[in-house]
């Protein structure tokens, strides 16, 4: 499992262990030491120069590889903040896919992002919608498309699934910062509040990965999102959850997410998956 120490990785580790799976977790950082004792550890990263020398022997004998590796920056507005994340997607994850094929691991689950779809406003976006060709979004879309293409090109002997997840919510995600700002009265509703936002709780991502490992679909690209909501309804309910002041409307503020309404019906049909926790924090999930 690559990316086991991230926001989506930790709940997945717990879910896999609870389901009786054995896990080898790969991560380059110190958070690897915080994983449960039952998890085997490999201190390595997808951009390591010696990955092709180190990883094949460690992949051998595994039934599946789950790649959740990202490096999403804390500050979306930092122009260089996405460089590492882009390198992982464009270079690191394709390296992993090639090694999966080389070793003959039978299953690969690859996490991707729904942000690579075009902006469609209130129109639903399912997996039949082509990824965005707008040159202005190439820096985001290009590396992710390269990552997905490397997975799609795997031999038929590997049952691969790509999970295009919406923006994460839940513990250790941007939602923590949003709640903090709402409590301080510093997070207004952008524009007129009508922009759609698509989210998925990190624990629901874990449920989807477990379902893929159980059902083993092959050659599938699946969206993962809770019921999309408008920015106004999202922020007002999030404020109400914490007893925070209701956010004001800032007509001059641009939304920090593109206007997308992601349809997850295919994942529901193929995996029996539902976004049980919706758009909301773990404290009120049900």
PDB file of N, CA and C in Angstrom, residues 174-267:
ATOM      1  N   UNK A 174      -8.878  19.298   4.168  1.00  0.00           N
ATOM      2  CA  UNK A 174      -9.126  20.738   4.133  1.00  0.00           C
ATOM      3  C   UNK A 174     -10.354  21.123   4.952  1.00  0.00           C
ATOM      4  N   UNK A 175     -11.234  20.150   5.199  1.00  0.00           N
ATOM      5  CA  UNK A 175     -12.430  20.453   5.980  1.00  0.00           C
ATOM      6  C   UNK A 175     -12.085  20.900   7.404  1.00  0.00           C
ATOM      7  N   UNK A 176     -10.985  20.398   7.949  1.00  0.00           N
ATOM      8  CA  UNK A 176     -10.555  20.853   9.280  1.00  0.00           C
ATOM      9  C   UNK A 176     -10.306  22.359   9.272  1.00  0.00           C
ATOM     10  N   UNK A 177      -9.608  22.833   8.248  1.00  0.00           N
ATOM     11  CA  UNK A 177      -9.314  24.260   8.139  1.00  0.00           C
ATOM     12  C   UNK A 177     -10.580  25.066   7.873  1.00  0.00           C
ATOM     13  N   UNK A 178     -11.481  24.532   7.056  1.00  0.00           N
ATOM     14  CA  UNK A 178     -12.742  25.222   6.794  1.00  0.00           C
ATOM     15  C   UNK A 178     -13.538  25.411   8.079  1.00  0.00           C
ATOM     16  N   UNK A 179     -13.588  24.404   8.907  1.00  0.00           N
ATOM     17  CA  UNK A 179     -14.337  24.497  10.165  1.00  0.00           C
ATOM     18  C   UNK A 179     -13.701  25.525  11.096  1.00  0.00           C
ATOM     19  N   UNK A 180     -12.380  25.548  11.121  1.00  0.00           N
ATOM     20  CA  UNK A 180     -11.668  26.524  11.945  1.00  0.00           C
ATOM     21  C   UNK A 180     -11.989  27.949  11.498  1.00  0.00           C
ATOM     22  N   UNK A 181     -11.966  28.174  10.173  1.00  0.00           N
ATOM     23  CA  UNK A 181     -12.255  29.509   9.650  1.00  0.00           C
ATOM     24  C   UNK A 181     -13.710  29.900   9.883  1.00  0.00           C
ATOM     25  N   UNK A 182     -14.620  28.945   9.746  1.00  0.00           N
ATOM     26  CA  UNK A 182     -16.030  29.239   9.997  1.00  0.00           C
ATOM     27  C   UNK A 182     -16.252  29.630  11.455  1.00  0.00           C
ATOM     28  N   UNK A 183     -15.617  28.928  12.367  1.00  0.00           N
ATOM     29  CA  UNK A 183     -15.772  29.261  13.785  1.00  0.00           C
ATOM     30  C   UNK A 183     -15.246  30.662  14.092  1.00  0.00           C
ATOM     31  N   UNK A 184     -14.237  31.087  13.296  1.00  0.00           N
ATOM     32  CA  UNK A 184     -13.673  32.428  13.484  1.00  0.00           C
ATOM     33  C   UNK A 184     -14.404  33.484  12.665  1.00  0.00           C
ATOM     34  N   UNK A 185     -15.430  33.074  11.904  1.00  0.00           N
ATOM     35  CA  UNK A 185     -16.163  34.013  11.064  1.00  0.00           C
ATOM     36  C   UNK A 185     -15.359  34.532   9.891  1.00  0.00           C
ATOM     37  N   UNK A 186     -14.425  33.696   9.388  1.00  0.00           N
ATOM     38  CA  UNK A 186     -13.506  34.148   8.346  1.00  0.00           C
ATOM     39  C   UNK A 186     -13.605  33.349   7.049  1.00  0.00           C
ATOM     40  N   UNK A 187     -14.699  32.621   6.851  1.00  0.00           N
ATOM     41  CA  UNK A 187     -14.860  31.866   5.607  1.00  0.00           C
ATOM     42  C   UNK A 187     -16.200  32.222   4.976  1.00  0.00           C
ATOM     43  N   UNK A 188     -16.217  33.195   4.063  1.00  0.00           N
ATOM     44  CA  UNK A 188     -17.477  33.595   3.430  1.00  0.00           C
ATOM     45  C   UNK A 188     -17.890  32.638   2.320  1.00  0.00           C
ATOM     46  N   UNK A 189     -19.134  32.732   1.925  1.00  0.00           N
ATOM     47  CA  UNK A 189     -19.654  31.988   0.778  1.00  0.00           C
ATOM     48  C   UNK A 189     -19.187  32.696  -0.491  1.00  0.00           C
ATOM     49  N   UNK A 190     -18.499  31.990  -1.402  1.00  0.00           N
ATOM     50  CA  UNK A 190     -17.961  32.663  -2.587  1.00  0.00           C
ATOM     51  C   UNK A 190     -19.020  32.911  -3.654  1.00  0.00           C
ATOM     52  N   UNK A 191     -18.900  34.055  -4.336  1.00  0.00           N
ATOM     53  CA  UNK A 191     -19.822  34.380  -5.421  1.00  0.00           C
ATOM     54  C   UNK A 191     -21.250  34.473  -4.926  1.00  0.00           C
ATOM     55  N   UNK A 192     -22.153  33.829  -5.680  1.00  0.00           N
ATOM     56  CA  UNK A 192     -23.555  33.821  -5.247  1.00  0.00           C
ATOM     57  C   UNK A 192     -23.913  32.534  -4.504  1.00  0.00           C
ATOM     58  N   UNK A 193     -22.904  31.668  -4.282  1.00  0.00           N
ATOM     59  CA  UNK A 193     -23.129  30.442  -3.524  1.00  0.00           C
ATOM     60  C   UNK A 193     -23.707  29.299  -4.319  1.00  0.00           C
ATOM     61  N   UNK A 194     -23.925  29.493  -5.632  1.00  0.00           N
ATOM     62  CA  UNK A 194     -24.607  28.469  -6.426  1.00  0.00           C
ATOM     63  C   UNK A 194     -23.660  27.448  -7.050  1.00  0.00           C
ATOM     64  N   UNK A 195     -22.347  27.665  -6.917  1.00  0.00           N
ATOM     65  CA  UNK A 195     -21.377  26.716  -7.460  1.00  0.00           C
ATOM     66  C   UNK A 195     -21.520  25.363  -6.773  1.00  0.00           C
ATOM     67  N   UNK A 196     -21.544  24.285  -7.583  1.00  0.00           N
ATOM     68  CA  UNK A 196     -21.609  22.945  -7.009  1.00  0.00           C
ATOM     69  C   UNK A 196     -20.226  22.502  -6.547  1.00  0.00           C
ATOM     70  N   UNK A 197     -20.190  21.829  -5.403  1.00  0.00           N
ATOM     71  CA  UNK A 197     -18.958  21.231  -4.898  1.00  0.00           C
ATOM     72  C   UNK A 197     -19.201  19.740  -4.678  1.00  0.00           C
ATOM     73  N   UNK A 198     -18.220  18.948  -5.072  1.00  0.00           N
ATOM     74  CA  UNK A 198     -18.301  17.498  -4.910  1.00  0.00           C
ATOM     75  C   UNK A 198     -17.223  17.051  -3.937  1.00  0.00           C
ATOM     76  N   UNK A 199     -17.627  16.301  -2.932  1.00  0.00           N
ATOM     77  CA  UNK A 199     -16.723  15.826  -1.886  1.00  0.00           C
ATOM     78  C   UNK A 199     -16.856  14.316  -1.731  1.00  0.00           C
ATOM     79  N   UNK A 200     -15.858  13.733  -1.087  1.00  0.00           N
ATOM     80  CA  UNK A 200     -15.979  12.348  -0.626  1.00  0.00           C
ATOM     81  C   UNK A 200     -15.215  12.227   0.690  1.00  0.00           C
ATOM     82  N   UNK A 201     -15.847  11.596   1.665  1.00  0.00           N
ATOM     83  CA  UNK A 201     -15.223  11.405   2.973  1.00  0.00           C
ATOM     84  C   UNK A 201     -14.117  10.350   2.848  1.00  0.00           C
ATOM     85  N   UNK A 202     -13.006  10.572   3.547  1.00  0.00           N
ATOM     86  CA  UNK A 202     -11.877   9.651   3.426  1.00  0.00           C
ATOM     87  C   UNK A 202     -12.246   8.235   3.875  1.00  0.00           C
ATOM     88  N   UNK A 203     -13.150   8.094   4.816  1.00  0.00           N
ATOM     89  CA  UNK A 203     -13.580   6.758   5.228  1.00  0.00           C
ATOM     90  C   UNK A 203     -14.421   6.090   4.146  1.00  0.00           C
ATOM     91  N   UNK A 204     -15.133   6.882   3.343  1.00  0.00           N
ATOM     92  CA  UNK A 204     -15.874   6.316   2.217  1.00  0.00           C
ATOM     93  C   UNK A 204     -14.930   5.887   1.097  1.00  0.00           C
ATOM     94  N   UNK A 205     -13.815   6.585   0.940  1.00  0.00           N
ATOM     95  CA  UNK A 205     -12.783   6.131  -0.002  1.00  0.00           C
ATOM     96  C   UNK A 205     -12.263   4.765   0.437  1.00  0.00           C
ATOM     97  N   UNK A 206     -12.026   4.605   1.722  1.00  0.00           N
ATOM     98  CA  UNK A 206     -11.577   3.310   2.243  1.00  0.00           C
ATOM     99  C   UNK A 206     -12.593   2.216   1.936  1.00  0.00           C
ATOM    100  N   UNK A 207     -13.868   2.520   2.111  1.00  0.00           N
ATOM    101  CA  UNK A 207     -14.915   1.540   1.793  1.00  0.00           C
ATOM    102  C   UNK A 207     -14.858   1.131   0.323  1.00  0.00           C
ATOM    103  N   UNK A 208     -14.610   2.096  -0.558  1.00  0.00           N
ATOM    104  CA  UNK A 208     -14.554   1.808  -1.989  1.00  0.00           C
ATOM    105  C   UNK A 208     -13.373   0.900  -2.321  1.00  0.00           C
ATOM    106  N   UNK A 209     -12.215   1.175  -1.727  1.00  0.00           N
ATOM    107  CA  UNK A 209     -11.045   0.325  -1.976  1.00  0.00           C
ATOM    108  C   UNK A 209     -11.304  -1.094  -1.487  1.00  0.00           C
ATOM    109  N   UNK A 210     -11.892  -1.236  -0.313  1.00  0.00           N
ATOM    110  CA  UNK A 210     -12.230  -2.565   0.197  1.00  0.00           C
ATOM    111  C   UNK A 210     -13.170  -3.296  -0.754  1.00  0.00           C
ATOM    112  N   UNK A 211     -14.134  -2.575  -1.302  1.00  0.00           N
ATOM    113  CA  UNK A 211     -15.080  -3.191  -2.236  1.00  0.00           C
ATOM    114  C   UNK A 211     -14.383  -3.642  -3.512  1.00  0.00           C
ATOM    115  N   UNK A 212     -13.427  -2.842  -3.997  1.00  0.00           N
ATOM    116  CA  UNK A 212     -12.664  -3.241  -5.186  1.00  0.00           C
ATOM    117  C   UNK A 212     -11.861  -4.507  -4.898  1.00  0.00           C
ATOM    118  N   UNK A 213     -11.200  -4.563  -3.761  1.00  0.00           N
ATOM    119  CA  UNK A 213     -10.411  -5.743  -3.418  1.00  0.00           C
ATOM    120  C   UNK A 213     -11.288  -6.975  -3.251  1.00  0.00           C
ATOM    121  N   UNK A 214     -12.514  -6.778  -2.817  1.00  0.00           N
ATOM    122  CA  UNK A 214     -13.440  -7.893  -2.632  1.00  0.00           C
ATOM    123  C   UNK A 214     -14.027  -8.361  -3.959  1.00  0.00           C
ATOM    124  N   UNK A 215     -14.468  -7.418  -4.792  1.00  0.00           N
ATOM    125  CA  UNK A 215     -15.170  -7.772  -6.032  1.00  0.00           C
ATOM    126  C   UNK A 215     -14.249  -7.897  -7.242  1.00  0.00           C
ATOM    127  N   UNK A 216     -13.098  -7.266  -7.181  1.00  0.00           N
ATOM    128  CA  UNK A 216     -12.065  -7.348  -8.212  1.00  0.00           C
ATOM    129  C   UNK A 216     -12.576  -7.066  -9.623  1.00  0.00           C
ATOM    130  N   UNK A 217     -13.170  -5.914  -9.845  1.00  0.00           N
ATOM    131  CA  UNK A 217     -13.486  -5.528 -11.221  1.00  0.00           C
ATOM    132  C   UNK A 217     -12.183  -5.311 -11.984  1.00  0.00           C
ATOM    133  N   UNK A 218     -12.254  -5.292 -13.292  1.00  0.00           N
ATOM    134  CA  UNK A 218     -11.041  -5.107 -14.091  1.00  0.00           C
ATOM    135  C   UNK A 218     -11.295  -4.093 -15.188  1.00  0.00           C
ATOM    136  N   UNK A 219     -10.354  -3.162 -15.339  1.00  0.00           N
ATOM    137  CA  UNK A 219     -10.456  -2.171 -16.404  1.00  0.00           C
ATOM    138  C   UNK A 219     -11.540  -1.147 -16.168  1.00  0.00           C
ATOM    139  N   UNK A 220     -11.753  -0.760 -14.911  1.00  0.00           N
ATOM    140  CA  UNK A 220     -12.831   0.169 -14.583  1.00  0.00           C
ATOM    141  C   UNK A 220     -12.285   1.505 -14.073  1.00  0.00           C
ATOM    142  N   UNK A 221     -12.921   2.584 -14.516  1.00  0.00           N
ATOM    143  CA  UNK A 221     -12.701   3.920 -13.974  1.00  0.00           C
ATOM    144  C   UNK A 221     -13.989   4.335 -13.284  1.00  0.00           C
ATOM    145  N   UNK A 222     -13.909   4.640 -11.993  1.00  0.00           N
ATOM    146  CA  UNK A 222     -15.111   4.880 -11.196  1.00  0.00           C
ATOM    147  C   UNK A 222     -14.992   6.185 -10.423  1.00  0.00           C
ATOM    148  N   UNK A 223     -16.035   6.995 -10.506  1.00  0.00           N
ATOM    149  CA  UNK A 223     -16.100   8.227  -9.713  1.00  0.00           C
ATOM    150  C   UNK A 223     -16.493   7.909  -8.272  1.00  0.00           C
ATOM    151  N   UNK A 224     -15.930   8.673  -7.344  1.00  0.00           N
ATOM    152  CA  UNK A 224     -16.302   8.565  -5.930  1.00  0.00           C
ATOM    153  C   UNK A 224     -16.666   9.947  -5.419  1.00  0.00           C
ATOM    154  N   UNK A 225     -17.927  10.148  -5.096  1.00  0.00           N
ATOM    155  CA  UNK A 225     -18.370  11.431  -4.541  1.00  0.00           C
ATOM    156  C   UNK A 225     -19.672  11.231  -3.785  1.00  0.00           C
ATOM    157  N   UNK A 226     -19.839  12.003  -2.743  1.00  0.00           N
ATOM    158  CA  UNK A 226     -21.132  12.090  -2.076  1.00  0.00           C
ATOM    159  C   UNK A 226     -22.072  12.923  -2.942  1.00  0.00           C
ATOM    160  N   UNK A 227     -23.302  13.077  -2.503  1.00  0.00           N
ATOM    161  CA  UNK A 227     -24.251  13.914  -3.236  1.00  0.00           C
ATOM    162  C   UNK A 227     -23.707  15.339  -3.319  1.00  0.00           C
ATOM    163  N   UNK A 228     -23.469  15.851  -4.532  1.00  0.00           N
ATOM    164  CA  UNK A 228     -22.945  17.219  -4.645  1.00  0.00           C
ATOM    165  C   UNK A 228     -23.922  18.236  -4.061  1.00  0.00           C
ATOM    166  N   UNK A 229     -23.353  19.284  -3.488  1.00  0.00           N
ATOM    167  CA  UNK A 229     -24.154  20.354  -2.894  1.00  0.00           C
ATOM    168  C   UNK A 229     -23.599  21.691  -3.364  1.00  0.00           C
ATOM    169  N   UNK A 230     -24.391  22.741  -3.223  1.00  0.00           N
ATOM    170  CA  UNK A 230     -23.877  24.065  -3.562  1.00  0.00           C
ATOM    171  C   UNK A 230     -22.976  24.570  -2.436  1.00  0.00           C
ATOM    172  N   UNK A 231     -22.114  25.512  -2.789  1.00  0.00           N
ATOM    173  CA  UNK A 231     -21.228  26.084  -1.776  1.00  0.00           C
ATOM    174  C   UNK A 231     -22.030  26.690  -0.622  1.00  0.00           C
ATOM    175  N   UNK A 232     -23.127  27.359  -0.954  1.00  0.00           N
ATOM    176  CA  UNK A 232     -23.925  27.983   0.105  1.00  0.00           C
ATOM    177  C   UNK A 232     -24.460  26.942   1.076  1.00  0.00           C
ATOM    178  N   UNK A 233     -25.048  25.868   0.543  1.00  0.00           N
ATOM    179  CA  UNK A 233     -25.622  24.864   1.436  1.00  0.00           C
ATOM    180  C   UNK A 233     -24.531  24.127   2.209  1.00  0.00           C
ATOM    181  N   UNK A 234     -23.374  23.914   1.576  1.00  0.00           N
ATOM    182  CA  UNK A 234     -22.275  23.226   2.261  1.00  0.00           C
ATOM    183  C   UNK A 234     -21.748  24.046   3.431  1.00  0.00           C
ATOM    184  N   UNK A 235     -21.406  25.293   3.182  1.00  0.00           N
ATOM    185  CA  UNK A 235     -20.799  26.108   4.238  1.00  0.00           C
ATOM    186  C   UNK A 235     -21.792  26.459   5.342  1.00  0.00           C
ATOM    187  N   UNK A 236     -23.051  26.691   4.978  1.00  0.00           N
ATOM    188  CA  UNK A 236     -24.023  27.029   6.022  1.00  0.00           C
ATOM    189  C   UNK A 236     -24.284  25.831   6.934  1.00  0.00           C
ATOM    190  N   UNK A 237     -24.356  24.628   6.359  1.00  0.00           N
ATOM    191  CA  UNK A 237     -24.564  23.461   7.219  1.00  0.00           C
ATOM    192  C   UNK A 237     -23.312  23.161   8.036  1.00  0.00           C
ATOM    193  N   UNK A 238     -22.139  23.302   7.432  1.00  0.00           N
ATOM    194  CA  UNK A 238     -20.909  23.044   8.169  1.00  0.00           C
ATOM    195  C   UNK A 238     -20.792  23.993   9.363  1.00  0.00           C
ATOM    196  N   UNK A 239     -21.170  25.245   9.158  1.00  0.00           N
ATOM    197  CA  UNK A 239     -21.161  26.202  10.269  1.00  0.00           C
ATOM    198  C   UNK A 239     -22.159  25.792  11.348  1.00  0.00           C
ATOM    199  N   UNK A 240     -23.327  25.341  10.921  1.00  0.00           N
ATOM    200  CA  UNK A 240     -24.365  24.951  11.877  1.00  0.00           C
ATOM    201  C   UNK A 240     -23.918  23.741  12.708  1.00  0.00           C
ATOM    202  N   UNK A 241     -23.187  22.819  12.093  1.00  0.00           N
ATOM    203  CA  UNK A 241     -22.696  21.639  12.804  1.00  0.00           C
ATOM    204  C   UNK A 241     -21.856  22.032  14.011  1.00  0.00           C
ATOM    205  N   UNK A 242     -21.026  23.053  13.823  1.00  0.00           N
ATOM    206  CA  UNK A 242     -20.109  23.472  14.887  1.00  0.00           C
ATOM    207  C   UNK A 242     -20.643  24.621  15.726  1.00  0.00           C
ATOM    208  N   UNK A 243     -21.869  25.044  15.466  1.00  0.00           N
ATOM    209  CA  UNK A 243     -22.390  26.193  16.188  1.00  0.00           C
ATOM    210  C   UNK A 243     -21.644  27.470  15.861  1.00  0.00           C
ATOM    211  N   UNK A 244     -21.097  27.534  14.655  1.00  0.00           N
ATOM    212  CA  UNK A 244     -20.330  28.709  14.226  1.00  0.00           C
ATOM    213  C   UNK A 244     -21.265  29.758  13.642  1.00  0.00           C
ATOM    214  N   UNK A 245     -20.802  31.005  13.535  1.00  0.00           N
ATOM    215  CA  UNK A 245     -21.625  32.034  12.888  1.00  0.00           C
ATOM    216  C   UNK A 245     -21.932  31.651  11.445  1.00  0.00           C
ATOM    217  N   UNK A 246     -23.137  31.973  10.999  1.00  0.00           N
ATOM    218  CA  UNK A 246     -23.472  31.699   9.609  1.00  0.00           C
ATOM    219  C   UNK A 246     -22.604  32.569   8.694  1.00  0.00           C
ATOM    220  N   UNK A 247     -22.001  31.967   7.656  1.00  0.00           N
ATOM    221  CA  UNK A 247     -21.085  32.724   6.802  1.00  0.00           C
ATOM    222  C   UNK A 247     -21.812  33.758   5.956  1.00  0.00           C
ATOM    223  N   UNK A 248     -21.144  34.885   5.752  1.00  0.00           N
ATOM    224  CA  UNK A 248     -21.672  35.923   4.867  1.00  0.00           C
ATOM    225  C   UNK A 248     -21.379  35.559   3.419  1.00  0.00           C
ATOM    226  N   UNK A 249     -22.050  36.238   2.509  1.00  0.00           N
ATOM    227  CA  UNK A 249     -21.812  36.057   1.071  1.00  0.00           C
ATOM    228  C   UNK A 249     -20.832  37.118   0.603  1.00  0.00           C
ATOM    229  N   UNK A 250     -19.804  36.675  -0.142  1.00  0.00           N
ATOM    230  CA  UNK A 250     -18.836  37.598  -0.739  1.00  0.00           C
ATOM    231  C   UNK A 250     -18.931  37.457  -2.250  1.00  0.00           C
ATOM    232  N   UNK A 251     -19.669  38.361  -2.881  1.00  0.00           N
ATOM    233  CA  UNK A 251     -19.926  38.261  -4.315  1.00  0.00           C
ATOM    234  C   UNK A 251     -18.659  38.369  -5.146  1.00  0.00           C
ATOM    235  N   UNK A 252     -17.608  38.967  -4.602  1.00  0.00           N
ATOM    236  CA  UNK A 252     -16.368  39.158  -5.355  1.00  0.00           C
ATOM    237  C   UNK A 252     -15.373  38.014  -5.176  1.00  0.00           C
ATOM    238  N   UNK A 253     -15.692  37.068  -4.311  1.00  0.00           N
ATOM    239  CA  UNK A 253     -14.765  35.976  -4.020  1.00  0.00           C
ATOM    240  C   UNK A 253     -14.988  34.814  -4.985  1.00  0.00           C
ATOM    241  N   UNK A 254     -13.898  34.352  -5.611  1.00  0.00           N
ATOM    242  CA  UNK A 254     -13.977  33.212  -6.520  1.00  0.00           C
ATOM    243  C   UNK A 254     -13.979  31.909  -5.718  1.00  0.00           C
ATOM    244  N   UNK A 255     -14.816  30.934  -6.108  1.00  0.00           N
ATOM    245  CA  UNK A 255     -14.778  29.631  -5.432  1.00  0.00           C
ATOM    246  C   UNK A 255     -13.413  28.974  -5.611  1.00  0.00           C
ATOM    247  N   UNK A 256     -12.974  28.205  -4.614  1.00  0.00           N
ATOM    248  CA  UNK A 256     -11.679  27.535  -4.717  1.00  0.00           C
ATOM    249  C   UNK A 256     -11.783  26.166  -5.368  1.00  0.00           C
ATOM    250  N   UNK A 257     -12.975  25.754  -5.750  1.00  0.00           N
ATOM    251  CA  UNK A 257     -13.184  24.529  -6.515  1.00  0.00           C
ATOM    252  C   UNK A 257     -13.960  24.852  -7.773  1.00  0.00           C
ATOM    253  N   UNK A 258     -13.658  24.124  -8.855  1.00  0.00           N
ATOM    254  CA  UNK A 258     -14.417  24.305 -10.080  1.00  0.00           C
ATOM    255  C   UNK A 258     -15.835  23.765  -9.914  1.00  0.00           C
ATOM    256  N   UNK A 259     -16.736  24.300 -10.713  1.00  0.00           N
ATOM    257  CA  UNK A 259     -18.153  23.973 -10.627  1.00  0.00           C
ATOM    258  C   UNK A 259     -18.401  22.603 -11.259  1.00  0.00           C
ATOM    259  N   UNK A 260     -18.408  21.560 -10.427  1.00  0.00           N
ATOM    260  CA  UNK A 260     -18.560  20.196 -10.924  1.00  0.00           C
ATOM    261  C   UNK A 260     -19.563  19.425 -10.062  1.00  0.00           C
ATOM    262  N   UNK A 261     -20.386  18.651 -10.745  1.00  0.00           N
ATOM    263  CA  UNK A 261     -21.414  17.851 -10.079  1.00  0.00           C
ATOM    264  C   UNK A 261     -21.150  16.384 -10.436  1.00  0.00           C
ATOM    265  N   UNK A 262     -20.384  15.701  -9.600  1.00  0.00           N
ATOM    266  CA  UNK A 262     -19.863  14.377  -9.923  1.00  0.00           C
ATOM    267  C   UNK A 262     -20.902  13.291  -9.628  1.00  0.00           C
ATOM    268  N   UNK A 263     -21.092  12.403 -10.599  1.00  0.00           N
ATOM    269  CA  UNK A 263     -22.039  11.295 -10.514  1.00  0.00           C
ATOM    270  C   UNK A 263     -21.272  10.017 -10.164  1.00  0.00           C
ATOM    271  N   UNK A 264     -21.640   9.375  -9.059  1.00  0.00           N
ATOM    272  CA  UNK A 264     -20.977   8.145  -8.611  1.00  0.00           C
ATOM    273  C   UNK A 264     -21.845   6.906  -8.797  1.00  0.00           C
ATOM    274  N   UNK A 265     -22.812   6.988  -9.672  1.00  0.00           N
ATOM    275  CA  UNK A 265     -23.738   5.873  -9.849  1.00  0.00           C
ATOM    276  C   UNK A 265     -23.070   4.582 -10.271  1.00  0.00           C
ATOM    277  N   UNK A 266     -22.022   4.679 -11.090  1.00  0.00           N
ATOM    278  CA  UNK A 266     -21.364   3.457 -11.562  1.00  0.00           C
ATOM    279  C   UNK A 266     -20.682   2.719 -10.411  1.00  0.00           C
ATOM    280  N   UNK A 267     -20.020   3.443  -9.526  1.00  0.00           N
ATOM    281  CA  UNK A 267     -19.402   2.799  -8.360  1.00  0.00           C
ATOM    282  C   UNK A 267     -20.458   2.152  -7.474  1.00  0.00           C
TER     283      UNK A 267
END
